[in-house]
Tab-separated table of C-alpha atoms in Angstrom:
chain	number	residue	atom	x	y	z
A	1	MET	CA	-71.620	-129.900	-119.376
A	2	VAL	CA	-73.003	-129.756	-115.775
A	3	VAL	CA	-75.478	-127.593	-114.897
A	4	LYS	CA	-73.638	-124.841	-112.025
A	5	VAL	CA	-76.113	-124.010	-109.171
A	6	TYR	CA	-74.818	-120.709	-106.853
A	7	GLY	CA	-75.710	-120.721	-103.394
A	8	PRO	CA	-77.345	-123.910	-102.450
A	9	ASP	CA	-77.548	-123.171	-98.782
A	10	TYR	CA	-80.700	-120.584	-99.418
A	11	ALA	CA	-84.454	-121.619	-99.933
A	12	THR	CA	-84.785	-119.703	-103.019
A	13	THR	CA	-82.008	-121.867	-104.618
A	14	LYS	CA	-83.313	-125.016	-103.060
A	15	ARG	CA	-86.534	-123.989	-105.338
A	16	VAL	CA	-84.029	-125.066	-108.329
A	17	ILE	CA	-82.338	-127.755	-106.786
A	18	VAL	CA	-85.647	-129.814	-106.223
A	19	CYS	CA	-86.733	-129.067	-109.707
A	20	LEU	CA	-83.202	-130.510	-110.970
A	21	ILE	CA	-83.713	-133.379	-108.959
A	22	GLU	CA	-87.278	-133.957	-109.719
A	23	LYS	CA	-86.154	-133.641	-113.761
A	24	GLU	CA	-82.625	-136.051	-113.616
A	25	VAL	CA	-80.051	-132.763	-114.482
A	26	GLU	CA	-76.864	-133.483	-113.310
A	27	PHE	CA	-75.438	-130.516	-111.451
A	28	GLU	CA	-72.886	-128.996	-108.834
A	29	THR	CA	-73.120	-126.173	-106.779
A	30	VAL	CA	-71.058	-123.221	-106.249
A	31	HIS	CA	-70.798	-122.522	-102.476
A	32	VAL	CA	-71.518	-118.224	-102.136
A	33	ASP	CA	-71.240	-116.954	-98.631
A	34	GLY	CA	-74.635	-114.529	-98.176
A	35	PHE	CA	-73.618	-113.573	-94.410
A	36	LYS	CA	-70.240	-112.190	-95.868
A	37	LYS	CA	-72.113	-110.695	-98.981
A	38	GLU	CA	-70.248	-112.673	-101.315
A	39	HIS	CA	-73.629	-112.207	-103.710
A	40	LYS	CA	-73.142	-108.602	-103.537
A	41	GLN	CA	-69.101	-108.932	-104.832
A	42	PRO	CA	-68.392	-107.709	-108.804
A	43	GLU	CA	-68.056	-111.272	-109.770
A	44	TYR	CA	-71.402	-112.522	-108.582
A	45	LEU	CA	-73.087	-109.714	-109.906
A	46	LYS	CA	-71.716	-110.599	-113.427
A	47	LEU	CA	-74.160	-113.371	-113.336
A	48	GLN	CA	-76.868	-112.048	-111.432
A	49	PRO	CA	-76.622	-108.022	-111.076
A	50	PHE	CA	-79.647	-107.577	-108.643
A	51	GLY	CA	-77.393	-109.179	-106.129
A	52	LEU	CA	-80.058	-112.019	-105.458
A	53	PHE	CA	-79.842	-116.186	-105.369
A	54	PRO	CA	-79.956	-118.519	-107.127
A	55	VAL	CA	-77.966	-118.276	-110.492
A	56	VAL	CA	-77.307	-121.088	-112.645
A	57	GLN	CA	-74.756	-121.998	-115.677
A	58	ASP	CA	-75.889	-124.397	-118.105
A	59	GLY	CA	-72.767	-124.567	-120.293
A	60	ASP	CA	-72.769	-121.003	-121.832
A	61	TYR	CA	-76.435	-120.316	-121.082
A	62	THR	CA	-76.983	-118.014	-117.864
A	63	ILE	CA	-80.379	-117.744	-116.109
A	64	TYR	CA	-81.637	-116.100	-112.690
A	65	GLU	CA	-84.413	-115.780	-110.868
A	66	SER	CA	-86.089	-119.531	-109.522
A	67	ARG	CA	-89.349	-120.154	-111.056
A	68	ALA	CA	-87.841	-118.588	-114.367
A	69	ILE	CA	-85.307	-121.359	-113.777
A	70	LEU	CA	-88.125	-124.083	-112.909
A	71	ARG	CA	-89.428	-123.419	-116.258
A	72	TYR	CA	-86.372	-123.411	-118.443
A	73	PHE	CA	-85.137	-126.723	-116.610
A	74	SER	CA	-89.338	-128.379	-117.054
A	75	GLU	CA	-89.117	-127.484	-120.825
A	76	LYS	CA	-85.860	-128.006	-121.504
A	77	TYR	CA	-86.231	-131.885	-119.707
A	78	LYS	CA	-89.600	-131.825	-120.912
A	79	ASN	CA	-89.732	-136.108	-121.658
A	80	GLN	CA	-87.237	-136.367	-118.592
A	81	GLY	CA	-88.103	-137.165	-114.716
A	82	THR	CA	-91.098	-135.965	-113.389
A	83	ASP	CA	-93.419	-134.086	-115.888
A	84	LEU	CA	-93.902	-130.473	-113.908
A	85	LEU	CA	-95.891	-128.402	-116.552
A	86	GLY	CA	-99.049	-130.131	-117.217
A	87	LYS	CA	-99.776	-132.869	-120.032
A	88	THR	CA	-102.117	-130.143	-122.491
A	89	ILE	CA	-102.106	-126.161	-122.740
A	90	GLU	CA	-105.272	-125.421	-120.083
A	91	GLU	CA	-102.959	-127.805	-117.302
A	92	ARG	CA	-99.878	-125.714	-118.148
A	93	GLY	CA	-101.875	-122.863	-117.798
A	94	LEU	CA	-103.369	-123.671	-114.123
A	95	VAL	CA	-99.405	-124.426	-113.221
A	96	GLU	CA	-98.767	-120.683	-113.774
A	97	GLN	CA	-101.329	-119.303	-112.363
A	98	TRP	CA	-101.055	-121.711	-108.994
A	99	LEU	CA	-96.868	-120.360	-109.840
A	100	GLU	CA	-97.722	-116.746	-109.580
A	101	VAL	CA	-100.136	-117.074	-106.646
A	102	GLU	CA	-97.145	-118.059	-104.894
A	103	GLY	CA	-94.844	-116.149	-106.082
A	104	HIS	CA	-97.700	-113.152	-105.341
A	105	ASN	CA	-99.984	-114.027	-102.971
A	106	TYR	CA	-98.193	-116.906	-100.706
A	107	ASN	CA	-94.483	-115.571	-100.784
A	108	PRO	CA	-94.627	-112.280	-99.383
A	109	PRO	CA	-96.228	-113.067	-96.394
A	110	ILE	CA	-94.093	-116.059	-95.271
A	111	TYR	CA	-90.936	-114.345	-96.637
A	112	ASN	CA	-91.769	-111.301	-94.602
A	113	LEU	CA	-92.203	-113.979	-91.211
A	114	VAL	CA	-88.771	-115.193	-92.486
A	115	VAL	CA	-87.232	-111.637	-92.308
A	116	ASN	CA	-89.195	-110.807	-88.708
A	117	ILE	CA	-89.104	-114.293	-87.041
A	118	MET	CA	-85.794	-116.358	-88.013
A	119	VAL	CA	-83.552	-113.929	-89.120
A	120	PRO	CA	-83.543	-111.862	-85.512
A	121	ALA	CA	-83.674	-114.787	-83.297
A	122	LEU	CA	-80.414	-116.036	-85.651
A	123	PHE	CA	-78.757	-112.604	-84.748
A	124	GLY	CA	-79.984	-113.358	-81.195
A	125	GLU	CA	-82.477	-109.564	-81.568
A	126	PRO	CA	-85.951	-110.010	-80.721
A	127	SER	CA	-88.339	-109.942	-83.342
A	128	ASP	CA	-91.445	-107.278	-84.041
A	129	PRO	CA	-94.396	-109.156	-82.638
A	130	LYS	CA	-96.864	-106.633	-84.285
A	131	ALA	CA	-95.127	-107.480	-88.188
A	132	SER	CA	-95.876	-111.221	-87.241
A	133	GLU	CA	-99.342	-110.314	-86.656
A	134	GLU	CA	-100.425	-109.008	-89.687
A	135	ASP	CA	-98.454	-111.137	-92.303
A	136	GLU	CA	-99.517	-114.632	-89.935
A	137	GLU	CA	-103.429	-113.077	-90.720
A	138	LYS	CA	-102.215	-112.401	-94.473
A	139	LEU	CA	-100.543	-115.653	-95.271
A	140	GLY	CA	-103.798	-117.771	-93.113
A	141	LYS	CA	-106.373	-116.388	-95.553
A	142	VAL	CA	-104.223	-116.995	-98.296
A	143	LEU	CA	-104.283	-120.502	-97.090
A	144	ASP	CA	-107.922	-120.628	-96.673
A	145	ILE	CA	-107.752	-120.429	-100.337
A	146	TYR	CA	-105.831	-122.947	-100.905
A	147	GLU	CA	-108.161	-125.340	-98.320
A	148	GLU	CA	-110.547	-124.711	-100.436
A	149	ARG	CA	-109.019	-125.834	-103.412
A	150	LEU	CA	-107.083	-128.758	-102.639
A	151	SER	CA	-110.450	-130.097	-101.240
A	152	LYS	CA	-111.026	-130.343	-105.041
A	153	THR	CA	-107.836	-131.833	-106.079
A	154	LYS	CA	-104.723	-133.498	-104.972
A	155	TYR	CA	-102.256	-130.617	-105.813
A	156	LEU	CA	-103.175	-127.058	-106.409
A	157	ALA	CA	-102.967	-127.160	-110.138
A	158	GLY	CA	-104.991	-130.587	-110.606
A	159	ASP	CA	-104.499	-133.819	-109.971
A	160	PHE	CA	-100.754	-133.984	-110.711
A	161	PHE	CA	-97.522	-132.896	-109.063
A	162	SER	CA	-95.941	-130.161	-111.022
A	163	LEU	CA	-93.732	-126.838	-110.277
A	164	ALA	CA	-96.765	-124.741	-108.739
A	165	ASP	CA	-96.702	-127.243	-105.435
A	166	LEU	CA	-92.766	-127.597	-105.659
A	167	SER	CA	-91.788	-123.925	-105.435
A	168	HIS	CA	-93.682	-123.972	-102.165
A	169	LEU	CA	-91.589	-126.175	-100.491
A	170	PRO	CA	-88.176	-124.447	-99.125
A	171	PHE	CA	-90.408	-121.827	-97.435
A	172	THR	CA	-93.144	-124.017	-95.937
A	173	TYR	CA	-90.385	-126.316	-94.823
A	174	TYR	CA	-88.981	-122.851	-92.821
A	175	LEU	CA	-92.222	-122.223	-91.406
A	176	MET	CA	-93.463	-126.124	-89.871
A	177	ASN	CA	-89.917	-126.436	-88.437
A	178	GLN	CA	-87.312	-123.657	-87.629
A	179	MET	CA	-90.366	-120.800	-86.867
A	180	LYS	CA	-92.842	-123.443	-85.557
A	181	LYS	CA	-95.611	-122.117	-87.054
A	182	GLY	CA	-96.759	-125.504	-88.107
A	183	TYR	CA	-100.371	-125.155	-86.649
A	184	MET	CA	-101.150	-123.415	-89.290
A	185	VAL	CA	-100.858	-125.742	-91.562
A	186	ARG	CA	-102.330	-128.309	-89.847
A	187	GLN	CA	-105.237	-126.933	-89.021
A	188	ARG	CA	-106.528	-127.072	-92.474
A	189	LYS	CA	-106.957	-130.566	-93.100
A	190	HIS	CA	-106.638	-130.466	-96.728
A	191	VAL	CA	-103.584	-128.185	-96.821
A	192	SER	CA	-101.919	-130.523	-94.131
A	193	ALA	CA	-102.644	-133.159	-96.476
A	194	TRP	CA	-101.094	-131.404	-99.567
A	195	TRP	CA	-97.628	-130.744	-96.899
A	196	ASP	CA	-97.218	-134.169	-96.190
A	197	ASP	CA	-97.402	-135.556	-99.916
A	198	ILE	CA	-94.950	-132.904	-101.013
A	199	SER	CA	-92.451	-133.243	-98.187
A	200	ASN	CA	-92.232	-136.450	-98.483
A	201	ARG	CA	-90.848	-136.567	-101.272
A	202	PRO	CA	-87.451	-138.335	-102.231
A	203	SER	CA	-86.020	-135.532	-104.201
A	204	TRP	CA	-87.062	-132.851	-101.226
A	205	LYS	CA	-86.142	-135.593	-98.668
A	206	LYS	CA	-82.402	-135.570	-100.801
A	207	VAL	CA	-82.393	-131.540	-100.787
A	208	LEU	CA	-82.578	-131.349	-97.092
A	209	GLN	CA	-80.042	-134.061	-96.664
A	210	LEU	CA	-77.585	-132.669	-98.952
A	211	TYR	CA	-78.074	-128.400	-98.071
A	212	LYS	CA	-77.558	-127.266	-95.095
A	213	HIS	CA	-79.676	-123.660	-94.378
A	214	PRO	CA	-78.192	-120.731	-92.867
A	215	PHE	CA	-80.585	-121.499	-89.869
A	216	GLU	CA	-80.005	-124.836	-88.902
A	217	SER	CA	-78.170	-123.404	-85.967
A	218	LEU	CA	-81.882	-122.828	-84.513
A	219	ASP	CA	-83.006	-126.073	-85.024
B	1	MET	CA	-116.550	-119.105	-127.915
B	2	VAL	CA	-114.793	-115.791	-127.505
B	3	VAL	CA	-112.425	-114.886	-124.876
B	4	LYS	CA	-114.587	-112.838	-122.092
B	5	VAL	CA	-111.340	-110.610	-119.825
B	6	TYR	CA	-113.190	-109.145	-116.321
B	7	GLY	CA	-112.116	-105.565	-115.035
B	8	PRO	CA	-110.860	-104.102	-118.538
B	9	ASP	CA	-109.867	-100.735	-116.789
B	10	TYR	CA	-107.303	-101.678	-114.331
B	11	ALA	CA	-103.263	-101.431	-115.137
B	12	THR	CA	-103.203	-105.701	-114.838
B	13	THR	CA	-105.892	-106.131	-116.539
B	14	LYS	CA	-104.840	-104.113	-119.680
B	15	ARG	CA	-101.349	-106.372	-118.909
B	16	VAL	CA	-103.636	-109.270	-120.396
B	17	ILE	CA	-105.874	-106.966	-123.184
B	18	VAL	CA	-102.588	-105.717	-124.563
B	19	CYS	CA	-101.073	-109.404	-125.288
B	20	LEU	CA	-104.884	-110.637	-126.905
B	21	ILE	CA	-104.696	-107.536	-128.979
B	22	GLU	CA	-100.423	-108.660	-130.407
B	23	LYS	CA	-102.152	-112.262	-130.530
B	24	GLU	CA	-105.205	-111.411	-132.467
B	25	VAL	CA	-107.530	-112.682	-130.177
B	26	GLU	CA	-110.764	-112.110	-130.378
B	27	PHE	CA	-112.692	-111.144	-126.681
B	28	GLU	CA	-115.048	-109.384	-125.274
B	29	THR	CA	-114.836	-107.369	-121.806
B	30	VAL	CA	-117.214	-107.325	-118.592
B	31	HIS	CA	-116.935	-104.642	-116.609
B	32	VAL	CA	-116.499	-105.357	-113.130
B	33	ASP	CA	-116.445	-101.597	-110.814
B	34	GLY	CA	-113.616	-102.119	-108.371
B	35	PHE	CA	-115.195	-98.390	-106.364
B	36	LYS	CA	-117.952	-100.382	-105.832
B	37	LYS	CA	-115.823	-103.347	-104.638
B	38	GLU	CA	-117.651	-105.486	-107.177
B	39	HIS	CA	-115.044	-107.695	-107.693
B	40	LYS	CA	-115.496	-108.713	-103.383
B	41	GLN	CA	-118.787	-110.198	-103.998
B	42	PRO	CA	-119.421	-113.941	-104.001
B	43	GLU	CA	-119.779	-114.102	-108.100
B	44	TYR	CA	-116.919	-112.557	-108.738
B	45	LEU	CA	-115.235	-114.386	-105.820
B	46	LYS	CA	-116.311	-118.045	-107.311
B	47	LEU	CA	-114.375	-117.011	-110.285
B	48	GLN	CA	-111.222	-115.231	-108.794
B	49	PRO	CA	-111.470	-116.367	-105.235
B	50	PHE	CA	-108.503	-113.995	-104.125
B	51	GLY	CA	-110.458	-110.897	-105.336
B	52	LEU	CA	-107.823	-109.493	-107.934
B	53	PHE	CA	-107.764	-108.041	-110.972
B	54	PRO	CA	-108.111	-110.102	-113.955
B	55	VAL	CA	-109.455	-112.865	-115.012
B	56	VAL	CA	-110.266	-114.591	-118.056
B	57	GLN	CA	-113.029	-116.961	-119.226
B	58	ASP	CA	-112.037	-119.134	-122.655
B	59	GLY	CA	-114.669	-121.244	-122.965
B	60	ASP	CA	-115.130	-122.951	-119.895
B	61	TYR	CA	-111.735	-122.612	-119.054
B	62	THR	CA	-110.892	-119.901	-116.329
B	63	ILE	CA	-107.502	-118.376	-115.768
B	64	TYR	CA	-106.345	-116.094	-113.515
B	65	GLU	CA	-103.025	-114.176	-112.342
B	66	SER	CA	-101.989	-112.077	-115.345
B	67	ARG	CA	-98.795	-113.054	-116.220
B	68	ALA	CA	-100.184	-116.518	-115.973
B	69	ILE	CA	-102.708	-115.382	-118.427
B	70	LEU	CA	-99.896	-114.051	-121.083
B	71	ARG	CA	-98.239	-117.668	-121.059
B	72	TYR	CA	-101.445	-119.045	-121.590
B	73	PHE	CA	-102.306	-117.115	-124.932
B	74	SER	CA	-99.232	-116.908	-125.926
B	75	GLU	CA	-98.448	-120.686	-126.384
B	76	LYS	CA	-101.993	-121.672	-127.382
B	77	TYR	CA	-101.724	-118.727	-129.796
B	78	LYS	CA	-98.055	-119.462	-130.632
B	79	ASN	CA	-98.252	-119.551	-134.650
B	80	GLN	CA	-100.754	-116.484	-134.558
B	81	GLY	CA	-100.007	-112.908	-134.380
B	82	THR	CA	-96.817	-111.620	-132.438
B	83	ASP	CA	-94.249	-114.055	-131.468
B	84	LEU	CA	-93.762	-113.186	-127.595
B	85	LEU	CA	-91.997	-116.344	-126.110
B	86	GLY	CA	-88.813	-116.324	-127.997
B	87	LYS	CA	-87.963	-118.624	-130.850
B	88	THR	CA	-86.216	-121.231	-128.531
B	89	ILE	CA	-86.197	-122.981	-125.166
B	90	GLU	CA	-83.187	-120.073	-124.042
B	91	GLU	CA	-84.835	-117.698	-125.398
B	92	ARG	CA	-88.022	-118.079	-124.083
B	93	GLY	CA	-85.899	-118.679	-120.498
B	94	LEU	CA	-84.569	-115.043	-120.959
B	95	VAL	CA	-88.210	-114.087	-121.494
B	96	GLU	CA	-89.495	-115.673	-118.009
B	97	GLN	CA	-86.207	-114.128	-116.230
B	98	TRP	CA	-87.308	-110.718	-117.167
B	99	LEU	CA	-90.548	-111.294	-116.602
B	100	GLU	CA	-89.863	-112.766	-113.140
B	101	VAL	CA	-88.094	-109.604	-113.079
B	102	GLU	CA	-91.388	-107.226	-113.571
B	103	GLY	CA	-93.198	-108.699	-111.157
B	104	HIS	CA	-90.561	-109.139	-108.146
B	105	ASN	CA	-88.212	-106.415	-108.944
B	106	TYR	CA	-89.977	-103.534	-111.171
B	107	ASN	CA	-93.472	-104.054	-110.005
B	108	PRO	CA	-93.178	-103.594	-106.113
B	109	PRO	CA	-91.828	-100.034	-106.113
B	110	ILE	CA	-93.391	-98.994	-109.198
B	111	TYR	CA	-96.995	-100.786	-107.626
B	112	ASN	CA	-96.244	-98.478	-104.179
B	113	LEU	CA	-95.915	-95.001	-105.927
B	114	VAL	CA	-99.022	-95.945	-107.865
B	115	VAL	CA	-100.914	-96.736	-103.779
B	116	ASN	CA	-99.180	-93.849	-102.300
B	117	ILE	CA	-99.138	-91.101	-105.354
B	118	MET	CA	-101.902	-91.610	-107.524
B	119	VAL	CA	-104.522	-93.320	-105.259
B	120	PRO	CA	-104.674	-90.603	-102.692
B	121	ALA	CA	-104.463	-87.807	-105.206
B	122	LEU	CA	-107.695	-89.624	-106.360
B	123	PHE	CA	-109.713	-89.407	-103.239
B	124	GLY	CA	-108.091	-85.638	-102.556
B	125	GLU	CA	-105.632	-87.348	-100.120
B	126	PRO	CA	-102.183	-85.519	-99.314
B	127	SER	CA	-99.816	-88.597	-100.276
B	128	ASP	CA	-96.624	-89.980	-97.837
B	129	PRO	CA	-93.768	-88.511	-99.525
B	130	LYS	CA	-91.067	-90.577	-97.526
B	131	ALA	CA	-92.443	-93.568	-98.428
B	132	SER	CA	-92.640	-92.733	-102.293
B	133	GLU	CA	-88.661	-91.928	-101.822
B	134	GLU	CA	-88.072	-94.826	-100.738
B	135	ASP	CA	-89.497	-96.061	-103.807
B	136	GLU	CA	-88.335	-93.943	-106.078
B	137	GLU	CA	-85.113	-95.197	-104.885
B	138	LYS	CA	-85.718	-98.830	-105.240
B	139	LEU	CA	-87.010	-98.267	-108.850
B	140	GLY	CA	-83.948	-96.588	-109.598
B	141	LYS	CA	-81.441	-98.846	-108.810
B	142	VAL	CA	-83.507	-101.378	-111.007
B	143	LEU	CA	-84.385	-99.123	-113.477
B	144	ASP	CA	-80.402	-98.885	-113.626
B	145	ILE	CA	-79.722	-102.611	-114.298
B	146	TYR	CA	-82.518	-102.284	-117.404
B	147	GLU	CA	-80.266	-99.379	-118.555
B	148	GLU	CA	-77.274	-102.104	-118.621
B	149	ARG	CA	-78.933	-104.250	-119.971
B	150	LEU	CA	-80.339	-102.524	-122.733
B	151	SER	CA	-77.050	-101.315	-123.590
B	152	LYS	CA	-76.829	-104.644	-125.091
B	153	THR	CA	-79.818	-105.603	-126.428
B	154	LYS	CA	-82.736	-104.235	-128.101
B	155	TYR	CA	-85.150	-105.858	-125.638
B	156	LEU	CA	-84.989	-107.325	-122.144
B	157	ALA	CA	-84.684	-110.937	-123.455
B	158	GLY	CA	-83.093	-110.149	-126.844
B	159	ASP	CA	-82.983	-108.350	-130.092
B	160	PHE	CA	-86.957	-109.434	-129.748
B	161	PHE	CA	-90.040	-108.171	-128.268
B	162	SER	CA	-91.559	-110.389	-125.254
B	163	LEU	CA	-94.300	-111.061	-122.433
B	164	ALA	CA	-91.057	-109.528	-120.999
B	165	ASP	CA	-91.385	-106.562	-122.437
B	166	LEU	CA	-95.216	-105.758	-122.854
B	167	SER	CA	-95.845	-106.731	-118.651
B	168	HIS	CA	-94.276	-103.247	-118.636
B	169	LEU	CA	-96.768	-100.999	-120.016
B	170	PRO	CA	-99.554	-100.983	-117.273
B	171	PHE	CA	-97.851	-99.509	-114.488
B	172	THR	CA	-94.685	-97.760	-116.556
B	173	TYR	CA	-97.690	-95.681	-118.381
B	174	TYR	CA	-99.003	-94.432	-114.993
B	175	LEU	CA	-95.394	-93.339	-114.326
B	176	MET	CA	-95.034	-91.067	-117.319
B	177	ASN	CA	-98.268	-89.606	-116.880
B	178	GLN	CA	-100.104	-89.627	-114.304
B	179	MET	CA	-97.515	-89.505	-111.730
B	180	LYS	CA	-95.193	-87.187	-113.716
B	181	LYS	CA	-92.091	-88.975	-113.288
B	182	GLY	CA	-91.131	-89.581	-116.683
B	183	TYR	CA	-87.536	-88.367	-115.651
B	184	MET	CA	-86.885	-91.797	-114.236
B	185	VAL	CA	-87.052	-93.269	-117.789
B	186	ARG	CA	-86.026	-90.102	-119.654
B	187	GLN	CA	-82.541	-89.714	-117.765
B	188	ARG	CA	-81.510	-93.313	-118.887
B	189	LYS	CA	-81.146	-93.272	-122.615
B	190	HIS	CA	-81.194	-96.879	-123.350
B	191	VAL	CA	-84.838	-97.060	-121.312
B	192	SER	CA	-86.286	-94.227	-122.445
B	193	ALA	CA	-85.281	-95.549	-126.790
B	194	TRP	CA	-86.812	-98.889	-124.682
B	195	TRP	CA	-90.211	-97.246	-123.712
B	196	ASP	CA	-90.054	-95.039	-127.074
B	197	ASP	CA	-90.398	-98.391	-128.836
B	198	ILE	CA	-92.996	-100.492	-126.890
B	199	SER	CA	-95.245	-97.450	-125.422
B	200	ASN	CA	-95.975	-96.889	-129.535
B	201	ARG	CA	-97.106	-100.248	-130.489
B	202	PRO	CA	-100.322	-100.061	-132.214
B	203	SER	CA	-101.632	-102.765	-129.650
B	204	TRP	CA	-100.966	-100.176	-126.589
B	205	LYS	CA	-102.210	-97.547	-127.775
B	206	LYS	CA	-105.658	-99.425	-129.156
B	207	VAL	CA	-105.854	-100.111	-125.314
B	208	LEU	CA	-105.540	-96.992	-124.169
B	209	GLN	CA	-108.004	-96.167	-126.760
B	210	LEU	CA	-110.346	-98.482	-126.153
B	211	TYR	CA	-110.104	-98.637	-121.955
B	212	LYS	CA	-110.261	-95.809	-119.592
B	213	HIS	CA	-108.451	-95.939	-116.267
B	214	PRO	CA	-109.800	-95.038	-113.255
B	215	PHE	CA	-107.284	-92.121	-112.620
B	216	GLU	CA	-108.352	-90.718	-115.932
B	217	SER	CA	-109.649	-87.484	-113.863
B	218	LEU	CA	-106.253	-86.900	-112.858
B	219	ASP	CA	-104.746	-85.790	-116.481
């Protein structure tokens, strides 16, 4: 049975789709219109009680939370497609560490920037420059630590591409493109090289080609 | 070589210690005084560049981010102590899902309540009731979903205790005790039974007995 992915147009869902492509897992997508609040309707809430993207069905099995889905498919198809978990328990530990850093240190400020800059622009509303300033400062401090780390290893968890890197793709793409804040990456040499590397993977290019993002009208 | 755990008095570190006890892993603790900002000094930042608790050394191997450390030790000692990851890839997927829910849905409002209620009280300062109201409402909505889930399975990921439950211990303990908001748990029958079950595990009782929390003076 083919894997079903709900809400492919959203950033957190693209995190899952790029992983499925890397793992060579066949899937189909189910359109869920966030602007019409379809993800807050009873039918969707049966699958994802928090009313958030994404949710995936693998046959009878339902799983949500993007980073949990990444781990599930990377484990299930360990010997298929790109290895995204590292080869040893120690490598996997560092994949987990940097995936948690992405979720708890990197994502909160970049998500706030999306909410405060991209979303108002989409509705033709003014953004709050003060809020953005604070989040940009926070994100900059995280990127300084990335710069130091990436001066020692090619990818976050070591010299191998992993879930820890992959998980950064959708929101950093918004930062570089829709939000015109690419300088935050470009002014840091190692972060910049890392971004060029991971964003040029065929899997991510395919995601961008297949699924429009809700903010495309701003391009 | 014995595992070294830095900053045992803090909630996020206790999340790790209760796991080490469940997994029967020998460890020693290194005192780090957060009130003196020892976690922002160069020596600590070499181990944990974000200046956050906890960090653990397992011989030459250093790992941080509490939930990454939980996964690392649960994997490394898979066949020792309590199994905390589930027995199948599908069970592990649900452990991951609920561990992510704890990190991204449950922890933010409960953490804010700690910052807005417990911390000011410690310094004899007034708390912000408006901020607390919003966070209490958010936490209540999450607990409603837990109530529904726990009416079907004994623990969050299924009928087995796992990292997903364990990860809730330190901050929920503050909620029930130092913050006097136990009614949030007690007014939900299944959440209440779950809390009694997990908080009565010998591992958690041992943590409370061994490591004082910085807010103990408020008891």
